[in-house]
Amino acid sequence: MSYKPTGPWDFQKVLQIVEETSYGSKVTASPAFQAIGANVYVKENSKTMASYYYTQGRRDLYRALKYGEVHTFNVKFQPLDTRLIRYGTELPGGSGTIEKSLNFLYSEILDGVENYQFYLGARCDITDIEITDSQVQLSQNWICKDIPEETTTHGLTTPAFASFPTADPWTGASSGANPLSIGGTNYDTARFHVKVDQKLEAIKPNGEIQIKMLHPTKREVAVDFDVWLKDTTLKAAVRALTNYSTVEYTLSSAGPKKISLGNVRWDERDVTKDAGQDKHTLEKFSGRAETVTVTA
């Protein structure tokens, strides 16, 4: 048997999105797709839900019966804008927020032929943003209604596919000076991290193989960061569970694009003082925010 194996260099159309007009349905009429970012990693998972039965008088499996499907995927990439971030961070509020489900699409060469892959009925469950000196890393877990088989035809009418990105992905330097502000005071930071969990509930009534509805429930926002030890201000804030009405981190000075956190309380501090280390001491603080919004 002879065939041509496939690698990431065989992508013909990058991973891209368009908002759905009907939950879980392919947007077929003139969809205008948008690329999600640069250096994209995607891992998809489909699982068949099955019940397995044994019976008296038989040592081996008697029956396997399918009763459902679960489809999820994870993406990691360096953002060029805040588009996909906001689908995972914002409260329901129309276009560009978690209120809107998405079609995802990419195409790749399989055994010499271009094939199209769709993710249908996708909403973001968890968004993880970490900023270090070298990069802004975005990781998102998505739940969707269906990941159908790849096909050699896309079935779309006059689609506008997204081009391969050409802009520079964001790094820790994209923010400009003093990206972190806590209660109006700037802090030098080596790492800043926010995790937003929309706690999606997938509803699959009896008689349905795939989920019928997928909606956010309560939102949890966790935040942690590293700063160089210089005084006891933030340590005291942990002990007092001080409420900072505003914490902001600038992702990109162009715009600017910011993560804005409301009513933040630090509840934990970690610091290591090692006689053998050859670097200045860092403190790690973590806590919860009541609200979060990312600049569009």
PDB file of C-alpha atoms in Angstrom:
ATOM      1  CA  MET A   1       0.000   0.000   0.000  1.00  0.00           C
ATOM      2  CA  SER A   2       1.360   3.389  -1.020  1.00  0.00           C
ATOM      3  CA  TYR A   3       0.176   6.749   0.285  1.00  0.00           C
ATOM      4  CA  LYS A   4       1.446  10.242   1.049  1.00  0.00           C
ATOM      5  CA  PRO A   5       1.546  11.092   4.777  1.00  0.00           C
ATOM      6  CA  THR A   6       0.400  14.508   6.022  1.00  0.00           C
ATOM      7  CA  GLY A   7       2.141  17.140   8.166  1.00  0.00           C
ATOM      8  CA  PRO A   8       1.382  20.690   9.325  1.00  0.00           C
ATOM      9  CA  TRP A   9       3.169  22.048   6.248  1.00  0.00           C
ATOM     10  CA  ASP A  10       0.339  20.523   4.181  1.00  0.00           C
ATOM     11  CA  PHE A  11      -2.253  22.996   5.505  1.00  0.00           C
ATOM     12  CA  GLN A  12      -3.861  24.864   2.624  1.00  0.00           C
ATOM     13  CA  LYS A  13      -6.181  27.063   4.685  1.00  0.00           C
ATOM     14  CA  VAL A  14      -5.228  28.102   8.211  1.00  0.00           C
ATOM     15  CA  LEU A  15      -7.549  27.561  11.153  1.00  0.00           C
ATOM     16  CA  GLN A  16     -10.222  30.261  10.829  1.00  0.00           C
ATOM     17  CA  ILE A  17     -13.612  31.221  12.219  1.00  0.00           C
ATOM     18  CA  VAL A  18     -16.993  32.679  11.349  1.00  0.00           C
ATOM     19  CA  GLU A  19     -19.952  33.334  13.671  1.00  0.00           C
ATOM     20  CA  GLU A  20     -22.897  30.982  13.341  1.00  0.00           C
ATOM     21  CA  THR A  21     -26.413  32.134  12.534  1.00  0.00           C
ATOM     22  CA  SER A  22     -27.987  28.904  13.800  1.00  0.00           C
ATOM     23  CA  TYR A  23     -26.356  26.868  16.560  1.00  0.00           C
ATOM     24  CA  GLY A  24     -24.360  23.923  15.269  1.00  0.00           C
ATOM     25  CA  SER A  25     -25.060  24.551  11.580  1.00  0.00           C
ATOM     26  CA  LYS A  26     -22.511  25.247   8.874  1.00  0.00           C
ATOM     27  CA  VAL A  27     -22.572  28.849   7.637  1.00  0.00           C
ATOM     28  CA  THR A  28     -22.925  28.143   3.918  1.00  0.00           C
ATOM     29  CA  ALA A  29     -24.049  31.498   2.441  1.00  0.00           C
ATOM     30  CA  SER A  30     -21.072  33.765   1.699  1.00  0.00           C
ATOM     31  CA  PRO A  31     -19.180  33.218   4.980  1.00  0.00           C
ATOM     32  CA  ALA A  32     -16.300  35.648   5.633  1.00  0.00           C
ATOM     33  CA  PHE A  33     -13.696  33.752   7.648  1.00  0.00           C
ATOM     34  CA  GLN A  34     -11.030  35.268   9.913  1.00  0.00           C
ATOM     35  CA  ALA A  35      -7.716  33.645  10.904  1.00  0.00           C
ATOM     36  CA  ILE A  36      -7.246  33.031  14.630  1.00  0.00           C
ATOM     37  CA  GLY A  37      -3.532  33.840  15.037  1.00  0.00           C
ATOM     38  CA  ALA A  38       0.042  32.690  14.462  1.00  0.00           C
ATOM     39  CA  ASN A  39       2.001  29.546  15.383  1.00  0.00           C
ATOM     40  CA  VAL A  40      -1.240  27.610  15.822  1.00  0.00           C
ATOM     41  CA  TYR A  41      -1.447  24.297  17.670  1.00  0.00           C
ATOM     42  CA  VAL A  42      -4.784  22.459  17.558  1.00  0.00           C
ATOM     43  CA  LYS A  43      -5.746  19.173  19.190  1.00  0.00           C
ATOM     44  CA  GLU A  44      -9.190  17.741  18.477  1.00  0.00           C
ATOM     45  CA  ASN A  45     -10.949  14.954  20.325  1.00  0.00           C
ATOM     46  CA  SER A  46     -14.106  13.025  19.477  1.00  0.00           C
ATOM     47  CA  LYS A  47     -15.473  10.360  21.775  1.00  0.00           C
ATOM     48  CA  THR A  48     -18.348   7.954  21.288  1.00  0.00           C
ATOM     49  CA  MET A  49     -20.404   7.466  24.445  1.00  0.00           C
ATOM     50  CA  ALA A  50     -21.311   3.806  24.730  1.00  0.00           C
ATOM     51  CA  SER A  51     -22.786   1.325  27.185  1.00  0.00           C
ATOM     52  CA  TYR A  52     -21.160  -2.116  27.359  1.00  0.00           C
ATOM     53  CA  TYR A  53     -23.183  -5.146  28.434  1.00  0.00           C
ATOM     54  CA  TYR A  54     -22.369  -8.654  29.622  1.00  0.00           C
ATOM     55  CA  THR A  55     -24.817 -11.506  30.053  1.00  0.00           C
ATOM     56  CA  GLN A  56     -25.046 -14.724  32.024  1.00  0.00           C
ATOM     57  CA  GLY A  57     -23.536 -17.784  30.414  1.00  0.00           C
ATOM     58  CA  ARG A  58     -20.991 -15.800  28.403  1.00  0.00           C
ATOM     59  CA  ARG A  59     -17.481 -14.707  29.359  1.00  0.00           C
ATOM     60  CA  ASP A  60     -17.008 -12.173  26.556  1.00  0.00           C
ATOM     61  CA  LEU A  61     -18.708  -8.873  25.840  1.00  0.00           C
ATOM     62  CA  TYR A  62     -22.329  -9.296  24.752  1.00  0.00           C
ATOM     63  CA  ARG A  63     -23.220  -5.882  23.300  1.00  0.00           C
ATOM     64  CA  ALA A  64     -21.878  -2.326  22.797  1.00  0.00           C
ATOM     65  CA  LEU A  65     -24.524   0.360  22.266  1.00  0.00           C
ATOM     66  CA  LYS A  66     -23.862   3.957  21.275  1.00  0.00           C
ATOM     67  CA  TYR A  67     -25.878   6.643  23.074  1.00  0.00           C
ATOM     68  CA  GLY A  68     -23.979   9.853  22.359  1.00  0.00           C
ATOM     69  CA  GLU A  69     -20.992  11.788  21.026  1.00  0.00           C
ATOM     70  CA  VAL A  70     -18.672  14.296  22.707  1.00  0.00           C
ATOM     71  CA  HIS A  71     -16.560  16.668  20.594  1.00  0.00           C
ATOM     72  CA  THR A  72     -13.909  19.041  21.978  1.00  0.00           C
ATOM     73  CA  PHE A  73     -10.727  20.725  20.811  1.00  0.00           C
ATOM     74  CA  ASN A  74      -7.903  22.790  22.239  1.00  0.00           C
ATOM     75  CA  VAL A  75      -6.052  25.603  20.478  1.00  0.00           C
ATOM     76  CA  LYS A  76      -2.810  27.298  21.452  1.00  0.00           C
ATOM     77  CA  PHE A  77      -1.358  30.201  19.509  1.00  0.00           C
ATOM     78  CA  GLN A  78       0.250  33.636  19.644  1.00  0.00           C
ATOM     79  CA  PRO A  79      -2.444  36.275  19.064  1.00  0.00           C
ATOM     80  CA  LEU A  80      -2.312  39.076  16.524  1.00  0.00           C
ATOM     81  CA  ASP A  81      -5.482  40.678  17.926  1.00  0.00           C
ATOM     82  CA  THR A  82      -8.070  40.041  20.654  1.00  0.00           C
ATOM     83  CA  ARG A  83     -10.807  38.527  18.472  1.00  0.00           C
ATOM     84  CA  LEU A  84     -10.659  34.914  19.627  1.00  0.00           C
ATOM     85  CA  ILE A  85      -9.662  35.892  23.179  1.00  0.00           C
ATOM     86  CA  ARG A  86     -12.938  37.783  23.624  1.00  0.00           C
ATOM     87  CA  TYR A  87     -15.067  34.795  22.577  1.00  0.00           C
ATOM     88  CA  GLY A  88     -13.706  33.150  25.715  1.00  0.00           C
ATOM     89  CA  THR A  89     -13.546  36.059  28.169  1.00  0.00           C
ATOM     90  CA  GLU A  90     -16.592  38.269  27.614  1.00  0.00           C
ATOM     91  CA  LEU A  91     -20.050  37.818  29.090  1.00  0.00           C
ATOM     92  CA  PRO A  92     -22.901  37.224  26.604  1.00  0.00           C
ATOM     93  CA  GLY A  93     -23.284  40.494  24.701  1.00  0.00           C
ATOM     94  CA  GLY A  94     -23.873  39.858  21.034  1.00  0.00           C
ATOM     95  CA  SER A  95     -21.289  39.549  18.294  1.00  0.00           C
ATOM     96  CA  GLY A  96     -17.711  38.987  19.427  1.00  0.00           C
ATOM     97  CA  THR A  97     -18.668  37.456  22.794  1.00  0.00           C
ATOM     98  CA  ILE A  98     -19.473  33.998  24.094  1.00  0.00           C
ATOM     99  CA  GLU A  99     -23.095  34.590  23.136  1.00  0.00           C
ATOM    100  CA  LYS A 100     -22.131  33.684  19.570  1.00  0.00           C
ATOM    101  CA  SER A 101     -21.168  30.137  18.651  1.00  0.00           C
ATOM    102  CA  LEU A 102     -18.616  29.611  15.889  1.00  0.00           C
ATOM    103  CA  ASN A 103     -17.784  27.541  12.850  1.00  0.00           C
ATOM    104  CA  PHE A 104     -14.080  26.690  12.676  1.00  0.00           C
ATOM    105  CA  LEU A 105     -12.513  25.574   9.399  1.00  0.00           C
ATOM    106  CA  TYR A 106      -9.148  24.482   8.070  1.00  0.00           C
ATOM    107  CA  SER A 107      -8.010  22.444   5.089  1.00  0.00           C
ATOM    108  CA  GLU A 108      -5.029  20.163   4.545  1.00  0.00           C
ATOM    109  CA  ILE A 109      -3.690  17.771   1.935  1.00  0.00           C
ATOM    110  CA  LEU A 110      -4.640  14.146   2.616  1.00  0.00           C
ATOM    111  CA  ASP A 111      -2.953  11.677   0.276  1.00  0.00           C
ATOM    112  CA  GLY A 112      -2.495  14.369  -2.351  1.00  0.00           C
ATOM    113  CA  VAL A 113      -6.013  15.879  -2.155  1.00  0.00           C
ATOM    114  CA  GLU A 114      -7.218  18.994  -0.301  1.00  0.00           C
ATOM    115  CA  ASN A 115      -9.696  18.092   2.467  1.00  0.00           C
ATOM    116  CA  TYR A 116     -11.818  20.455   4.573  1.00  0.00           C
ATOM    117  CA  GLN A 117     -12.396  20.079   8.298  1.00  0.00           C
ATOM    118  CA  PHE A 118     -15.171  21.900  10.194  1.00  0.00           C
ATOM    119  CA  TYR A 119     -15.867  22.287  13.911  1.00  0.00           C
ATOM    120  CA  LEU A 120     -19.555  23.148  14.335  1.00  0.00           C
ATOM    121  CA  GLY A 121     -21.384  24.721  17.271  1.00  0.00           C
ATOM    122  CA  ALA A 122     -18.184  25.747  19.074  1.00  0.00           C
ATOM    123  CA  ARG A 123     -18.100  27.786  22.296  1.00  0.00           C
ATOM    124  CA  CYS A 124     -15.079  28.442  24.494  1.00  0.00           C
ATOM    125  CA  ASP A 125     -15.072  26.848  27.942  1.00  0.00           C
ATOM    126  CA  ILE A 126     -11.672  27.912  29.334  1.00  0.00           C
ATOM    127  CA  THR A 127      -9.339  30.704  28.194  1.00  0.00           C
ATOM    128  CA  ASP A 128      -5.769  30.837  29.479  1.00  0.00           C
ATOM    129  CA  ILE A 129      -3.571  33.874  28.734  1.00  0.00           C
ATOM    130  CA  GLU A 130       0.065  33.968  29.865  1.00  0.00           C
ATOM    131  CA  ILE A 131       2.467  36.790  29.061  1.00  0.00           C
ATOM    132  CA  THR A 132       6.217  36.305  29.438  1.00  0.00           C
ATOM    133  CA  ASP A 133       9.171  38.165  27.998  1.00  0.00           C
ATOM    134  CA  SER A 134       9.252  36.082  24.818  1.00  0.00           C
ATOM    135  CA  GLN A 135       5.566  35.677  23.962  1.00  0.00           C
ATOM    136  CA  VAL A 136       1.887  36.114  24.634  1.00  0.00           C
ATOM    137  CA  GLN A 137       0.578  32.546  24.785  1.00  0.00           C
ATOM    138  CA  LEU A 138      -3.154  31.910  24.414  1.00  0.00           C
ATOM    139  CA  SER A 139      -4.655  28.498  25.162  1.00  0.00           C
ATOM    140  CA  GLN A 140      -8.387  27.773  24.863  1.00  0.00           C
ATOM    141  CA  ASN A 141     -10.530  24.702  25.436  1.00  0.00           C
ATOM    142  CA  TRP A 142     -13.591  24.545  23.182  1.00  0.00           C
ATOM    143  CA  ILE A 143     -16.694  22.354  23.241  1.00  0.00           C
ATOM    144  CA  CYS A 144     -18.633  21.867  20.023  1.00  0.00           C
ATOM    145  CA  LYS A 145     -21.679  20.066  18.692  1.00  0.00           C
ATOM    146  CA  ASP A 146     -19.888  18.156  15.949  1.00  0.00           C
ATOM    147  CA  ILE A 147     -16.532  17.508  14.318  1.00  0.00           C
ATOM    148  CA  PRO A 148     -17.691  15.836  11.090  1.00  0.00           C
ATOM    149  CA  GLU A 149     -15.422  13.817   8.837  1.00  0.00           C
ATOM    150  CA  GLU A 150     -13.128  15.729   6.497  1.00  0.00           C
ATOM    151  CA  THR A 151     -14.415  16.084   2.958  1.00  0.00           C
ATOM    152  CA  THR A 152     -12.890  17.054  -0.384  1.00  0.00           C
ATOM    153  CA  THR A 153     -15.593  19.717  -0.936  1.00  0.00           C
ATOM    154  CA  HIS A 154     -16.468  22.511   1.502  1.00  0.00           C
ATOM    155  CA  GLY A 155     -20.124  22.924   0.507  1.00  0.00           C
ATOM    156  CA  LEU A 156     -20.011  26.728   0.842  1.00  0.00           C
ATOM    157  CA  THR A 157     -21.394  29.382  -1.510  1.00  0.00           C
ATOM    158  CA  THR A 158     -18.901  32.177  -2.410  1.00  0.00           C
ATOM    159  CA  PRO A 159     -16.815  31.855   0.767  1.00  0.00           C
ATOM    160  CA  ALA A 160     -14.119  34.408   1.622  1.00  0.00           C
ATOM    161  CA  PHE A 161     -11.368  32.346   3.210  1.00  0.00           C
ATOM    162  CA  ALA A 162      -8.793  33.937   5.510  1.00  0.00           C
ATOM    163  CA  SER A 163      -5.247  34.385   4.226  1.00  0.00           C
ATOM    164  CA  PHE A 164      -2.158  33.194   6.028  1.00  0.00           C
ATOM    165  CA  PRO A 165      -1.292  35.811   8.714  1.00  0.00           C
ATOM    166  CA  THR A 166       1.546  38.219   7.954  1.00  0.00           C
ATOM    167  CA  ALA A 167       1.495  40.471  11.061  1.00  0.00           C
ATOM    168  CA  ASP A 168       3.906  40.022  13.960  1.00  0.00           C
ATOM    169  CA  PRO A 169       2.540  37.969  16.868  1.00  0.00           C
ATOM    170  CA  TRP A 170       2.588  39.647  20.272  1.00  0.00           C
ATOM    171  CA  THR A 171       5.472  39.228  22.705  1.00  0.00           C
ATOM    172  CA  GLY A 172       6.152  40.598  26.169  1.00  0.00           C
ATOM    173  CA  ALA A 173       7.582  43.698  24.493  1.00  0.00           C
ATOM    174  CA  SER A 174       4.395  44.459  22.527  1.00  0.00           C
ATOM    175  CA  SER A 175       2.881  46.161  25.558  1.00  0.00           C
ATOM    176  CA  GLY A 176       5.413  48.945  25.869  1.00  0.00           C
ATOM    177  CA  ALA A 177       6.671  50.084  29.268  1.00  0.00           C
ATOM    178  CA  ASN A 178       4.722  49.498  32.502  1.00  0.00           C
ATOM    179  CA  PRO A 179       2.089  47.051  31.240  1.00  0.00           C
ATOM    180  CA  LEU A 180       0.855  46.043  34.714  1.00  0.00           C
ATOM    181  CA  SER A 181      -1.170  48.441  36.849  1.00  0.00           C
ATOM    182  CA  ILE A 182      -2.608  47.372  40.215  1.00  0.00           C
ATOM    183  CA  GLY A 183      -4.939  49.901  41.776  1.00  0.00           C
ATOM    184  CA  GLY A 184      -3.301  52.672  39.743  1.00  0.00           C
ATOM    185  CA  THR A 185       0.282  51.678  40.710  1.00  0.00           C
ATOM    186  CA  ASN A 186       2.640  50.218  38.118  1.00  0.00           C
ATOM    187  CA  TYR A 187       4.581  47.054  38.939  1.00  0.00           C
ATOM    188  CA  ASP A 188       7.423  45.458  36.989  1.00  0.00           C
ATOM    189  CA  THR A 189       6.459  41.878  36.209  1.00  0.00           C
ATOM    190  CA  ALA A 190       8.233  38.887  34.675  1.00  0.00           C
ATOM    191  CA  ARG A 191       5.018  36.917  34.076  1.00  0.00           C
ATOM    192  CA  PHE A 192       1.275  37.655  34.086  1.00  0.00           C
ATOM    193  CA  HIS A 193      -1.425  35.018  33.776  1.00  0.00           C
ATOM    194  CA  VAL A 194      -5.237  35.083  33.607  1.00  0.00           C
ATOM    195  CA  LYS A 195      -7.604  32.105  33.416  1.00  0.00           C
ATOM    196  CA  VAL A 196     -11.289  32.570  32.560  1.00  0.00           C
ATOM    197  CA  ASP A 197     -13.675  29.641  33.011  1.00  0.00           C
ATOM    198  CA  GLN A 198     -17.144  30.123  31.535  1.00  0.00           C
ATOM    199  CA  LYS A 199     -18.322  26.767  32.934  1.00  0.00           C
ATOM    200  CA  LEU A 200     -20.281  25.774  29.859  1.00  0.00           C
ATOM    201  CA  GLU A 201     -23.196  23.401  30.289  1.00  0.00           C
ATOM    202  CA  ALA A 202     -23.798  21.025  27.412  1.00  0.00           C
ATOM    203  CA  ILE A 203     -27.457  19.948  27.291  1.00  0.00           C
ATOM    204  CA  LYS A 204     -28.199  16.612  25.596  1.00  0.00           C
ATOM    205  CA  PRO A 205     -31.792  15.478  26.081  1.00  0.00           C
ATOM    206  CA  ASN A 206     -32.777  11.828  25.816  1.00  0.00           C
ATOM    207  CA  GLY A 207     -33.108  10.821  22.196  1.00  0.00           C
ATOM    208  CA  GLU A 208     -30.286  13.105  21.005  1.00  0.00           C
ATOM    209  CA  ILE A 209     -26.895  11.740  19.956  1.00  0.00           C
ATOM    210  CA  GLN A 210     -25.153  15.133  19.946  1.00  0.00           C
ATOM    211  CA  ILE A 211     -25.602  18.051  22.326  1.00  0.00           C
ATOM    212  CA  LYS A 212     -28.633  20.194  21.570  1.00  0.00           C
ATOM    213  CA  MET A 213     -27.619  23.330  23.480  1.00  0.00           C
ATOM    214  CA  LEU A 214     -24.386  24.726  24.906  1.00  0.00           C
ATOM    215  CA  HIS A 215     -24.507  27.753  27.178  1.00  0.00           C
ATOM    216  CA  PRO A 216     -22.245  29.538  29.704  1.00  0.00           C
ATOM    217  CA  THR A 217     -23.234  29.434  33.378  1.00  0.00           C
ATOM    218  CA  LYS A 218     -21.220  31.276  36.058  1.00  0.00           C
ATOM    219  CA  ARG A 219     -17.867  32.840  35.155  1.00  0.00           C
ATOM    220  CA  GLU A 220     -14.721  32.396  37.265  1.00  0.00           C
ATOM    221  CA  VAL A 221     -11.638  34.574  36.770  1.00  0.00           C
ATOM    222  CA  ALA A 222      -8.289  33.603  38.303  1.00  0.00           C
ATOM    223  CA  VAL A 223      -5.130  35.711  38.037  1.00  0.00           C
ATOM    224  CA  ASP A 224      -1.501  35.291  39.096  1.00  0.00           C
ATOM    225  CA  PHE A 225       1.745  37.123  38.366  1.00  0.00           C
ATOM    226  CA  ASP A 226       5.409  37.449  39.383  1.00  0.00           C
ATOM    227  CA  VAL A 227       7.067  40.656  40.627  1.00  0.00           C
ATOM    228  CA  TRP A 228      10.488  41.419  42.042  1.00  0.00           C
ATOM    229  CA  LEU A 229      10.508  41.699  45.834  1.00  0.00           C
ATOM    230  CA  LYS A 230      10.899  45.339  46.850  1.00  0.00           C
ATOM    231  CA  ASP A 231       8.489  46.049  49.732  1.00  0.00           C
ATOM    232  CA  THR A 232       5.638  44.555  51.770  1.00  0.00           C
ATOM    233  CA  THR A 233       2.671  46.237  50.078  1.00  0.00           C
ATOM    234  CA  LEU A 234       1.306  43.253  48.191  1.00  0.00           C
ATOM    235  CA  LYS A 235       2.151  40.854  51.020  1.00  0.00           C
ATOM    236  CA  ALA A 236      -0.018  42.964  53.317  1.00  0.00           C
ATOM    237  CA  ALA A 237      -2.770  42.974  50.673  1.00  0.00           C
ATOM    238  CA  VAL A 238      -2.897  39.162  50.844  1.00  0.00           C
ATOM    239  CA  ARG A 239      -3.296  39.195  54.627  1.00  0.00           C
ATOM    240  CA  ALA A 240      -6.020  41.858  54.452  1.00  0.00           C
ATOM    241  CA  LEU A 241      -7.698  40.440  51.309  1.00  0.00           C
ATOM    242  CA  THR A 242      -7.538  43.979  49.954  1.00  0.00           C
ATOM    243  CA  ASN A 243      -9.968  44.740  47.152  1.00  0.00           C
ATOM    244  CA  TYR A 244      -8.307  46.399  44.146  1.00  0.00           C
ATOM    245  CA  SER A 245     -11.118  47.885  42.075  1.00  0.00           C
ATOM    246  CA  THR A 246      -9.027  47.874  38.892  1.00  0.00           C
ATOM    247  CA  VAL A 247      -6.097  45.780  37.667  1.00  0.00           C
ATOM    248  CA  GLU A 248      -4.978  46.248  34.065  1.00  0.00           C
ATOM    249  CA  TYR A 249      -2.453  44.548  31.829  1.00  0.00           C
ATOM    250  CA  THR A 250      -1.615  45.979  28.402  1.00  0.00           C
ATOM    251  CA  LEU A 251      -1.249  43.259  25.769  1.00  0.00           C
ATOM    252  CA  SER A 252      -0.384  45.592  22.914  1.00  0.00           C
ATOM    253  CA  SER A 253       0.420  49.292  22.934  1.00  0.00           C
ATOM    254  CA  ALA A 254      -1.250  49.572  19.501  1.00  0.00           C
ATOM    255  CA  GLY A 255      -4.810  50.489  20.351  1.00  0.00           C
ATOM    256  CA  PRO A 256      -4.032  49.816  23.147  1.00  0.00           C
ATOM    257  CA  LYS A 257      -5.371  46.325  23.786  1.00  0.00           C
ATOM    258  CA  LYS A 258      -5.820  45.585  27.489  1.00  0.00           C
ATOM    259  CA  ILE A 259      -7.016  42.976  29.945  1.00  0.00           C
ATOM    260  CA  SER A 260      -9.086  44.842  32.548  1.00  0.00           C
ATOM    261  CA  LEU A 261      -9.936  43.079  35.809  1.00  0.00           C
ATOM    262  CA  GLY A 262     -12.423  44.395  38.334  1.00  0.00           C
ATOM    263  CA  ASN A 263     -12.474  43.928  42.124  1.00  0.00           C
ATOM    264  CA  VAL A 264      -9.355  41.770  42.413  1.00  0.00           C
ATOM    265  CA  ARG A 265      -8.268  40.205  45.693  1.00  0.00           C
ATOM    266  CA  TRP A 266      -4.914  38.468  46.160  1.00  0.00           C
ATOM    267  CA  ASP A 267      -5.309  35.484  48.473  1.00  0.00           C
ATOM    268  CA  GLU A 268      -1.952  33.717  48.164  1.00  0.00           C
ATOM    269  CA  ARG A 269       1.729  34.657  48.067  1.00  0.00           C
ATOM    270  CA  ASP A 270       4.726  32.424  47.332  1.00  0.00           C
ATOM    271  CA  VAL A 271       8.361  33.467  47.679  1.00  0.00           C
ATOM    272  CA  THR A 272      11.599  31.454  47.774  1.00  0.00           C
ATOM    273  CA  LYS A 273      14.793  32.783  49.330  1.00  0.00           C
ATOM    274  CA  ASP A 274      17.591  30.433  48.338  1.00  0.00           C
ATOM    275  CA  ALA A 275      21.202  31.116  49.324  1.00  0.00           C
ATOM    276  CA  GLY A 276      22.332  29.251  46.225  1.00  0.00           C
ATOM    277  CA  GLN A 277      20.392  31.294  43.692  1.00  0.00           C
ATOM    278  CA  ASP A 278      22.047  33.869  41.434  1.00  0.00           C
ATOM    279  CA  LYS A 279      18.932  35.868  40.568  1.00  0.00           C
ATOM    280  CA  HIS A 280      16.953  38.511  42.393  1.00  0.00           C
ATOM    281  CA  THR A 281      13.982  37.346  44.436  1.00  0.00           C
ATOM    282  CA  LEU A 282      10.564  37.062  42.817  1.00  0.00           C
ATOM    283  CA  GLU A 283       7.216  36.987  44.589  1.00  0.00           C
ATOM    284  CA  LYS A 284       4.254  35.149  43.071  1.00  0.00           C
ATOM    285  CA  PHE A 285       0.760  36.419  43.878  1.00  0.00           C
ATOM    286  CA  SER A 286      -2.511  34.767  42.939  1.00  0.00           C
ATOM    287  CA  GLY A 287      -6.161  35.549  43.480  1.00  0.00           C
ATOM    288  CA  ARG A 288      -9.590  36.066  41.972  1.00  0.00           C
ATOM    289  CA  ALA A 289     -11.257  38.844  40.024  1.00  0.00           C
ATOM    290  CA  GLU A 290     -14.981  39.520  39.977  1.00  0.00           C
ATOM    291  CA  THR A 291     -15.002  40.748  36.378  1.00  0.00           C
ATOM    292  CA  VAL A 292     -12.840  40.707  33.266  1.00  0.00           C
ATOM    293  CA  THR A 293     -13.013  42.360  29.869  1.00  0.00           C
ATOM    294  CA  VAL A 294     -10.547  42.451  26.988  1.00  0.00           C
ATOM    295  CA  THR A 295     -10.347  45.397  24.591  1.00  0.00           C
ATOM    296  CA  ALA A 296     -11.945  44.637  21.227  1.00  0.00           C
TER     297      ALA A 296
END
